[in-house]
mmCIF file of C-alpha atoms in Angstrom:
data_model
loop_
_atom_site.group_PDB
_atom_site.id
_atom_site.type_symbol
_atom_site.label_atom_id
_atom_site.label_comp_id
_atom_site.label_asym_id
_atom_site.label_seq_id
_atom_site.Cartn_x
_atom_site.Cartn_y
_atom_site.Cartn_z
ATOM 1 C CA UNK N 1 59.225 63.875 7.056
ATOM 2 C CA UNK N 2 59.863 66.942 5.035
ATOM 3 C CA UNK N 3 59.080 66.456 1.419
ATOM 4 C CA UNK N 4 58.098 70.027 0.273
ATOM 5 C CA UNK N 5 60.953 70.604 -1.628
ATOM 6 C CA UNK N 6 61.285 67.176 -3.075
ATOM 7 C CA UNK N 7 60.358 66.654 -7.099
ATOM 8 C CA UNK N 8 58.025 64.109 -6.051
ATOM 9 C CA UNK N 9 54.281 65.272 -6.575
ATOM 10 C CA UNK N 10 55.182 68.470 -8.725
ATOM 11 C CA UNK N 11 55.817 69.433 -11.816
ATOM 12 C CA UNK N 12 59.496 69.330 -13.194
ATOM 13 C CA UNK N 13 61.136 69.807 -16.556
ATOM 14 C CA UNK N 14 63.433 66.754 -17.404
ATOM 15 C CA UNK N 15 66.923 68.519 -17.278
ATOM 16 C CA UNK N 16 69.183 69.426 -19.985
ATOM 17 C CA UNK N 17 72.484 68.797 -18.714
ATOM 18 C CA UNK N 18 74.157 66.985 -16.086
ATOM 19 C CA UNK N 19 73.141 68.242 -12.642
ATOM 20 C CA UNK N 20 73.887 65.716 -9.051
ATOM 21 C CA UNK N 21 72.151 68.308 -7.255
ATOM 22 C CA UNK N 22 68.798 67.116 -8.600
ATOM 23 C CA UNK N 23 69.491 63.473 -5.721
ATOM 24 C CA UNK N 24 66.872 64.332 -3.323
ATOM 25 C CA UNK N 25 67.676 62.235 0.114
ATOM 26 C CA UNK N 26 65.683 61.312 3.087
ATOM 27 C CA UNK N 27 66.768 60.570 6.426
ATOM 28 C CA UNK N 28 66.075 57.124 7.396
ATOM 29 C CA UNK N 29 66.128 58.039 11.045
ATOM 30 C CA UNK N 30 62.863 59.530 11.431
ATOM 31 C CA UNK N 31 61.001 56.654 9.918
ATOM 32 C CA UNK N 32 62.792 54.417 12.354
ATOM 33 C CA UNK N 33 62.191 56.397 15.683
ATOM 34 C CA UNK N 34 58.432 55.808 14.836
ATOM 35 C CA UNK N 35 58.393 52.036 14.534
ATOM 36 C CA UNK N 36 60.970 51.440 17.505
ATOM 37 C CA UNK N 37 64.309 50.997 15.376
ATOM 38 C CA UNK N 38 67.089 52.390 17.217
ATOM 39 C CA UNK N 39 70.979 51.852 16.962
ATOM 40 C CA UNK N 40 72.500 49.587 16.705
ATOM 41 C CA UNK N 41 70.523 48.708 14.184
ATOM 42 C CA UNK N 42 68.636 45.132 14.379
ATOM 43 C CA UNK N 43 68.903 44.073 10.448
ATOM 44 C CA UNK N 44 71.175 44.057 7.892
ATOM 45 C CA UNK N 45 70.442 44.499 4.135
ATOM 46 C CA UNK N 46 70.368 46.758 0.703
ATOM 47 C CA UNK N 47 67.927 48.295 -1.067
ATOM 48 C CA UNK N 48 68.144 47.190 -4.540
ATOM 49 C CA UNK N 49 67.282 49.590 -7.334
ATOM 50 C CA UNK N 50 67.102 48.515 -11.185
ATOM 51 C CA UNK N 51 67.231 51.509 -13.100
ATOM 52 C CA UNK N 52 65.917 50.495 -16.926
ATOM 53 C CA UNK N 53 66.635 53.396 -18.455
ATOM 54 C CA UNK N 54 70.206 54.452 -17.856
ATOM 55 C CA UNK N 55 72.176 56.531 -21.193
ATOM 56 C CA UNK N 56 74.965 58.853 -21.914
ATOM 57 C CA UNK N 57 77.094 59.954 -25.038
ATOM 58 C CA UNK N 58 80.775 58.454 -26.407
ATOM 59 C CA UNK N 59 83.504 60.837 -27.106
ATOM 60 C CA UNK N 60 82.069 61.364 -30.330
ATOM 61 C CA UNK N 61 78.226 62.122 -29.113
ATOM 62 C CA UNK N 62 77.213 58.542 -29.824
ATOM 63 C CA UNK N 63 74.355 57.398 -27.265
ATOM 64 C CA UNK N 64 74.799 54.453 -24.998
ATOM 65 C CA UNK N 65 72.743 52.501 -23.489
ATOM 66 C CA UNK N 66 72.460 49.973 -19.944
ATOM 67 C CA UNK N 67 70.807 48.538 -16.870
ATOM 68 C CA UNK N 68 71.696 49.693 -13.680
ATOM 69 C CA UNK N 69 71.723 47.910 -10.548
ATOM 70 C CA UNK N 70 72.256 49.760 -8.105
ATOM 71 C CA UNK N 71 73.120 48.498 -4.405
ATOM 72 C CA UNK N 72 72.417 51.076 -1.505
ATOM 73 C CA UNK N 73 73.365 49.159 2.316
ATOM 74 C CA UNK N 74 70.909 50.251 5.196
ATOM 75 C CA UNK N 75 73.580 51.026 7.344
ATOM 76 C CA UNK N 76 73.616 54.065 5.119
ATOM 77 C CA UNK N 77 71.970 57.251 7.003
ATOM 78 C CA UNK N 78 69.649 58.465 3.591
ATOM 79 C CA UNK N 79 67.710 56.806 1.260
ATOM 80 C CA UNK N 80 66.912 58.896 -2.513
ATOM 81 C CA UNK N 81 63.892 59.821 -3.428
ATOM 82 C CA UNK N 82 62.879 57.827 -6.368
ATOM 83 C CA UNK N 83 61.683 61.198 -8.523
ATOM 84 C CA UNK N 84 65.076 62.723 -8.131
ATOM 85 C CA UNK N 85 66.974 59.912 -8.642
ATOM 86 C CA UNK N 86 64.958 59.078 -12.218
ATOM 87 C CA UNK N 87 65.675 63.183 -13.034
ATOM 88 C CA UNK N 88 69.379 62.601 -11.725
ATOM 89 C CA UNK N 89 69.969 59.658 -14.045
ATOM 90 C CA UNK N 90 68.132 61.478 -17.354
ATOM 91 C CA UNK N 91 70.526 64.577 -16.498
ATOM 92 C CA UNK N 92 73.519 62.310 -18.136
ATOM 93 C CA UNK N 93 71.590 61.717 -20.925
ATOM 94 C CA UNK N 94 74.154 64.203 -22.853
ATOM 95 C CA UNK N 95 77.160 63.888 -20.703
ATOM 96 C CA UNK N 96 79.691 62.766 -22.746
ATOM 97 C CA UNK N 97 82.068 60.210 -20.910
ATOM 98 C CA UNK N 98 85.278 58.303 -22.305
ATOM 99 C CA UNK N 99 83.569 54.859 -21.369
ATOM 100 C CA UNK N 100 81.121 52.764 -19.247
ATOM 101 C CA UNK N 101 83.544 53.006 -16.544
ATOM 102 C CA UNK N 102 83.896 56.458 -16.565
ATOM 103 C CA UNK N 103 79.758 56.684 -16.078
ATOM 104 C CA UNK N 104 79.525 54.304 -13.455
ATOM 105 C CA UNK N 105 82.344 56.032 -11.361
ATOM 106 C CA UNK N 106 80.563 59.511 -11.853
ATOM 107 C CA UNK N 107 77.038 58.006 -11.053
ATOM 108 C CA UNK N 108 78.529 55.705 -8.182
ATOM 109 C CA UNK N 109 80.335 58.822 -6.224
ATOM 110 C CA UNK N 110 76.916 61.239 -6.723
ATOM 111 C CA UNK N 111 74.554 58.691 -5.498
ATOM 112 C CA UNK N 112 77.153 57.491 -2.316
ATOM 113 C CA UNK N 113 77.333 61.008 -1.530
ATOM 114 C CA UNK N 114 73.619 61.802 -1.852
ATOM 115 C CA UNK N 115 73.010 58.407 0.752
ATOM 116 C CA UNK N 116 75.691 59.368 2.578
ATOM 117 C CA UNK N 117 77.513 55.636 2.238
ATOM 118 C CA UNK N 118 79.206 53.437 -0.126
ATOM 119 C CA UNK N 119 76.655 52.660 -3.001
ATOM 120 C CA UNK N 120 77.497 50.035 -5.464
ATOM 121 C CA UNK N 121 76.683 50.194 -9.422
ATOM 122 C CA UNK N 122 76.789 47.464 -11.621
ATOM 123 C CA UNK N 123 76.033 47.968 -15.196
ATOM 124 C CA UNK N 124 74.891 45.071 -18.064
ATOM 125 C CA UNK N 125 75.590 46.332 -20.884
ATOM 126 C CA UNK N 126 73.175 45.483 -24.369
ATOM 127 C CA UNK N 127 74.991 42.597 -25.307
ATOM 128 C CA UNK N 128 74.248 40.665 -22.143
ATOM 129 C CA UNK N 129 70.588 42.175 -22.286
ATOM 130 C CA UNK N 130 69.843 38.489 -23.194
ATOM 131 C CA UNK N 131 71.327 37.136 -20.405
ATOM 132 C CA UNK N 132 68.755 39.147 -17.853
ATOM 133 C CA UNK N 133 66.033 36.821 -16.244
ATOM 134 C CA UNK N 134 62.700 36.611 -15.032
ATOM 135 C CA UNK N 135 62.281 34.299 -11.390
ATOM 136 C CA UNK N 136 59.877 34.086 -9.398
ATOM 137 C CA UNK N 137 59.935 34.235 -5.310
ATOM 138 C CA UNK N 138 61.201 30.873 -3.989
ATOM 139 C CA UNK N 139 58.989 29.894 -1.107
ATOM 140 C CA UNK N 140 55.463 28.627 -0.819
ATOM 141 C CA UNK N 141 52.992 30.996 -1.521
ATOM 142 C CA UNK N 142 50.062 32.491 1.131
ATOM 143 C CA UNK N 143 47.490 33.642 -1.758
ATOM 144 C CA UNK N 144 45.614 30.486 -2.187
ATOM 145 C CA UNK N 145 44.226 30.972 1.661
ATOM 146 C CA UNK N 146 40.871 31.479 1.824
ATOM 147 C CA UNK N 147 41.281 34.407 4.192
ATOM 148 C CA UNK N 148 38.650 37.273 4.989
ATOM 149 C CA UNK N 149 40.097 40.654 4.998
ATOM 150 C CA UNK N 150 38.991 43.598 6.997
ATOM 151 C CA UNK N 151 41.925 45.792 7.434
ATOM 152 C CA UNK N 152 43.589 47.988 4.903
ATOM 153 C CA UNK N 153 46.073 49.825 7.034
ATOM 154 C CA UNK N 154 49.408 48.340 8.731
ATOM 155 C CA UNK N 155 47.885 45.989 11.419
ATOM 156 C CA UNK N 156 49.964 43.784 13.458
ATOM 157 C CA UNK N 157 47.904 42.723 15.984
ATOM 158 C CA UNK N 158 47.042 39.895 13.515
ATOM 159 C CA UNK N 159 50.051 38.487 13.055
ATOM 160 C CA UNK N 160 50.562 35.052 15.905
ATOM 161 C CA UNK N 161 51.924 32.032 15.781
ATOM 162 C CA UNK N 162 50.531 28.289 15.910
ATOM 163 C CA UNK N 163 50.159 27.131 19.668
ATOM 164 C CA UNK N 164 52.271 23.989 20.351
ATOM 165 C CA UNK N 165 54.001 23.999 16.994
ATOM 166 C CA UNK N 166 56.864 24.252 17.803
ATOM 167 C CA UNK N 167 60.173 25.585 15.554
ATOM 168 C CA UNK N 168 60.092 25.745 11.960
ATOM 169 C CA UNK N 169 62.139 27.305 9.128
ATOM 170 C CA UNK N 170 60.367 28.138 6.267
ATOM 171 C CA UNK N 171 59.841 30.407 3.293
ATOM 172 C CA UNK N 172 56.496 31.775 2.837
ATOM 173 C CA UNK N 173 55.480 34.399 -0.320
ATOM 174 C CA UNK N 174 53.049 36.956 -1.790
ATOM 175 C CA UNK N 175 52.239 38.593 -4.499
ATOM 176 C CA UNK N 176 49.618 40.999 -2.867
ATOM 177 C CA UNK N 177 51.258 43.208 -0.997
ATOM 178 C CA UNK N 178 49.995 47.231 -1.857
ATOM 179 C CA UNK N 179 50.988 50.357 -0.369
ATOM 180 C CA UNK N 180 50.988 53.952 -1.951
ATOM 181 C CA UNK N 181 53.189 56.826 -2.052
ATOM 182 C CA UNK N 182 53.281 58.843 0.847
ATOM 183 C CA UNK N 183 53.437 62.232 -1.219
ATOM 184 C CA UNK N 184 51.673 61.328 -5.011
ATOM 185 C CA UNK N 185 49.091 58.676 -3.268
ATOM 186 C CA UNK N 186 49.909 56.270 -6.453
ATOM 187 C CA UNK N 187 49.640 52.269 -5.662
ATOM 188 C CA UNK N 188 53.074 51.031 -5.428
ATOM 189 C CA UNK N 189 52.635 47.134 -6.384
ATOM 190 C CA UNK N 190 54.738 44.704 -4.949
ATOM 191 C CA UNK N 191 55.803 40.770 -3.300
ATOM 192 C CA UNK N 192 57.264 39.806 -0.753
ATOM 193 C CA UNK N 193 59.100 36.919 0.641
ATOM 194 C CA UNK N 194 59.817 36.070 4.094
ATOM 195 C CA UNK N 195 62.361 33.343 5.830
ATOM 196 C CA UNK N 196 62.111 32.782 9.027
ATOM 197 C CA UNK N 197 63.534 30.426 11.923
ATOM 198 C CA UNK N 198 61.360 30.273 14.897
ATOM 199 C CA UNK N 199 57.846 30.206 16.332
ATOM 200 C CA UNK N 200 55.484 28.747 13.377
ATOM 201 C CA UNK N 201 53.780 31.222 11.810
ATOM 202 C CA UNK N 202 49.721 31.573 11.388
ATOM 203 C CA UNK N 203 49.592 31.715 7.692
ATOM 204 C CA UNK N 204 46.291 32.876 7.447
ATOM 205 C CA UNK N 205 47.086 35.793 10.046
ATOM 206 C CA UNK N 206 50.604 36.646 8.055
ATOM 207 C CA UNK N 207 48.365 37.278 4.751
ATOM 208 C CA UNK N 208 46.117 39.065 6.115
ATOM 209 C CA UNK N 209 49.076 40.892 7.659
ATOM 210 C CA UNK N 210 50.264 42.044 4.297
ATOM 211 C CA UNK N 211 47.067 42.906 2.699
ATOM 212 C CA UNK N 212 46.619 45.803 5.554
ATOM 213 C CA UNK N 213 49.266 47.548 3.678
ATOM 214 C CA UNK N 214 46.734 48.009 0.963
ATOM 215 C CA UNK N 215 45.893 52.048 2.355
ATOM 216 C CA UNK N 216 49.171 52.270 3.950
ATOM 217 C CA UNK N 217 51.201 55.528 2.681
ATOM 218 C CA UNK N 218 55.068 55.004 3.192
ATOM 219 C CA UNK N 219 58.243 54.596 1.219
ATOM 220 C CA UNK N 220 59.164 51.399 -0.217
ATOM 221 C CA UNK N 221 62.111 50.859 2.066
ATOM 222 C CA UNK N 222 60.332 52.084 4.974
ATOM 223 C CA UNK N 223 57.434 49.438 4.504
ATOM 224 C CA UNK N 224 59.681 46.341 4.624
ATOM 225 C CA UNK N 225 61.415 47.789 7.938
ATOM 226 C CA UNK N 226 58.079 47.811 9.317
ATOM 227 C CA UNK N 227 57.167 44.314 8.328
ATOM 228 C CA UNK N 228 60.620 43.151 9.657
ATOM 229 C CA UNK N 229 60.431 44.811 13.178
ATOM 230 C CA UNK N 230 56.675 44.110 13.345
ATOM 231 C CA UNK N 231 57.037 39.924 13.014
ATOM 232 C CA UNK N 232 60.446 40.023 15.350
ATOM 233 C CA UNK N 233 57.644 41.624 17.881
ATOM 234 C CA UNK N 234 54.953 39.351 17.241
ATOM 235 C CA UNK N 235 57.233 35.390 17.592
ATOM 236 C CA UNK N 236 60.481 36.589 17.969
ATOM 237 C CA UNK N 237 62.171 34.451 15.543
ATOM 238 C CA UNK N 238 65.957 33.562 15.876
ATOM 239 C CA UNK N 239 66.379 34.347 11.673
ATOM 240 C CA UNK N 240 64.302 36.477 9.860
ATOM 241 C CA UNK N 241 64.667 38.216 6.473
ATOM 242 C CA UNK N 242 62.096 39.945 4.426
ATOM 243 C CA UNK N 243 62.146 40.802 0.720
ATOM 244 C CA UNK N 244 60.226 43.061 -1.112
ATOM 245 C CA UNK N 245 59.952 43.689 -5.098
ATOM 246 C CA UNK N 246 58.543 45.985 -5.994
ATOM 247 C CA UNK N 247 56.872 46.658 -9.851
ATOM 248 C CA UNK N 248 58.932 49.690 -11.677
ATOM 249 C CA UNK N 249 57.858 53.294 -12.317
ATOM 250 C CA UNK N 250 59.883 55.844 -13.857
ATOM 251 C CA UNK N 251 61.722 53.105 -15.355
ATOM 252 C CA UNK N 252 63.161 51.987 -11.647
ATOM 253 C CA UNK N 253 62.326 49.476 -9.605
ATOM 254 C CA UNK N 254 62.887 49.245 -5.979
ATOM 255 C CA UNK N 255 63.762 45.575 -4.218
ATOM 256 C CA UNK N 256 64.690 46.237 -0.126
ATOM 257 C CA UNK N 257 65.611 43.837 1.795
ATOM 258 C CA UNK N 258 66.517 43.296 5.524
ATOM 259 C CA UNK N 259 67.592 40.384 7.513
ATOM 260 C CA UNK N 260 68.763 39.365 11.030
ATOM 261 C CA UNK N 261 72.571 39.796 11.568
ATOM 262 C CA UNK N 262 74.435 36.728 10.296
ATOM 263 C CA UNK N 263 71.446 35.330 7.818
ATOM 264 C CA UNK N 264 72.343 35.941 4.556
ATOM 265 C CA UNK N 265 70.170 38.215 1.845
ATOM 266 C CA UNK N 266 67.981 36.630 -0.470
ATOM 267 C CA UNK N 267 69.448 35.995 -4.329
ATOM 268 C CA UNK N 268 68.814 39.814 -5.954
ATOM 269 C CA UNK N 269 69.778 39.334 -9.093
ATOM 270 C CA UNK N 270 67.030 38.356 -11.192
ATOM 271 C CA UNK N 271 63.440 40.257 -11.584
ATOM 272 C CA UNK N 272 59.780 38.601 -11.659
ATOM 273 C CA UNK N 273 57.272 38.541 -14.180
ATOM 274 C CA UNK N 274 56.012 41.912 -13.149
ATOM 275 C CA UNK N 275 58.703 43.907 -13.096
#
C-alpha cells in the first residue's frame, strides 16, 4: 500500500475553496489478497462514517451547519483516506449552495466517485441535533474475564471454540479493542461487537483475540475484515457479523461493519459514550 502521496502523516494547509481532488482513495484489494479475501467476496456490509463537522454558505454567505452520515458499501473497490476526506469536507466550508440538498448531492457524487460506488449521505440538520443518541453495544460483554495477555499483534491462533458445546447464537462485546494508524502510528480506539451462529466460542480466547490488535498498524476497515475472515477460519460459523466503532478524530468517526451474506447489519444509527 502506497501512501506517499496521501495527506495523512504530513503537513497540509486546510484549503480555501472547494477542491474534490483533495479525496485520497485506497484500493481495498491489496489488503484483501493478504488475509485470503478473494471474489466473490464472503461478507456484506458498509463502513459507516459520522462526519461532526460538516458546513457550507446560503445564497447570501450565511454558514450552515450538520452531521453527516455517510454510508460507503464494501462491495465498493476504494475506501478514503480519513485525512483527505476531513480536508475534502472543510474545502466546502465557503461553497455557497442553494440548500442542504444541493450540498449533499455535490458531496454524495465526489465521495461515490472517489470509492468508486454508490455512497449514501444523510444529513441531521441542528434542529434534530437533540434527537441524536448515545447506545451502547447490545451483547454481553468479554472485559470482566480475568484473562492474561501476552500478545499485542493480530494473533489468531488463540481464537477456538468450547469442545462438546455444541451450537450457539450469541452476541458477545468489547470495549478494548486498539490498533494504530498504519502511516501516523496514532492509537485508533475502538469496540466491537460480534454475532455469531455456530461453534461456541472460547470467550476467554476471543478477548484475548482482540487485545492483540493493541500494536497492530492497519486501517480501520481493514482491521474488522481481518477479525471477520480470521473467526470464519477458526469455527466456521453459519452467521457471523462483526462491528466496529470506532472513537472520532478529525471530527469523523469510522463504524465498519461486515456480515455473512443474508444476516442482516447491526442497528448504525446511534453512537456510544465515546464517540
Amino acid at each position: 500500500m502506497n501512501l506517499d502521496h496521501a495527506p495523512l502523516g504530513h503537513d497540509v494547509a486546510y484549503p480555501a475553496e472547494y477542491d474534490p481532488g483533495l479525496l485520497y482513495p485506497i484500493e481495498r484489494d491489496v489488503n484483501r489478497a493478504g488475509i485470503g479475501v478473494g471474489t466473490p467476496l464472503p461478507f456484506h456490509g458498509a463502513d459507516i462514517w459520522n462526519a461532526y463537522e460538516l458546513s457550507w454558505l446560503d445564497p447570501r454567505g450565511k454558514p450552515r451547519v450538520a452531521i453527516g452520515r455517510f454510508t460507503v458499501p464494501a462491495d465498493t473497490p476504494r475506501i478514503i483516506e480519513s485525512k483527505s476526506f476531513k480536508l475534502y469536507l472543510n474545502s466546502l466550508n465557503q461553497a455557497r449552495l442553494p440548500d442542504a440538498d444541493a450540498y449533499m448531492a455535490r458531496v454524495q457524487r465526489d465521495v461515490s466517485a472517489a470509492a468508486g460506488g454508490p455512497v449514501r449521505l444523510a444529513l441531521v440538520a441542528p434542529r434534530d441535533f437533540q434527537d441524536e443518541r448515545i447506545v451502547e453495544l447490545a451483547g454481553e460483554t468479554l472485559d470482566d474475564l480475568d484473562v492474561a495477555i501476552e500478545a499485542y499483534t493480530p494473533a489468531p491462533e488463540l481464537l477456538r471454540c468450547v469442545p462438546g458445546a455444541g451450537e450457539v447464537e450469541e452476541t458477545l462485546t468489547s470495549d478494548l479493542l486498539k490498533s494504530n494508524c498504519p502511516v501516523t502510528s496514532q492509537p485508533d480506539w475502538g469496540s466491537v461487537q460480534i454475532r455469531y451462529r455456530g461453534p461456541k466460542l472460547d470467550r476467554a480466547a476471543l478477548l484475548a483475540y482482540i487485545v492483540s490488535f493493541r500494536q497492530h498498524t492497519e486501517f480501520h476497515e481493514h482491521c474488522v475484515e481481518r477479525i471477520f475472515t480470521d473467526l470464519m477460519a477458526a469455527c466456521r460459523p453459519s452467521r457471523l457479523s462483526v462491528y466496529a466503532r470506532y472513537t472520532r478524530r478529525g471530527g469523523l468517526d469510522i463504524n465498519p461493519w461486515r456480515a455473512t451474506p443474508g444476516w442482516p447489519g447491526p442497528s448504525t444509527e446511534a453512537r456510544s459514550a465515546r464517540q
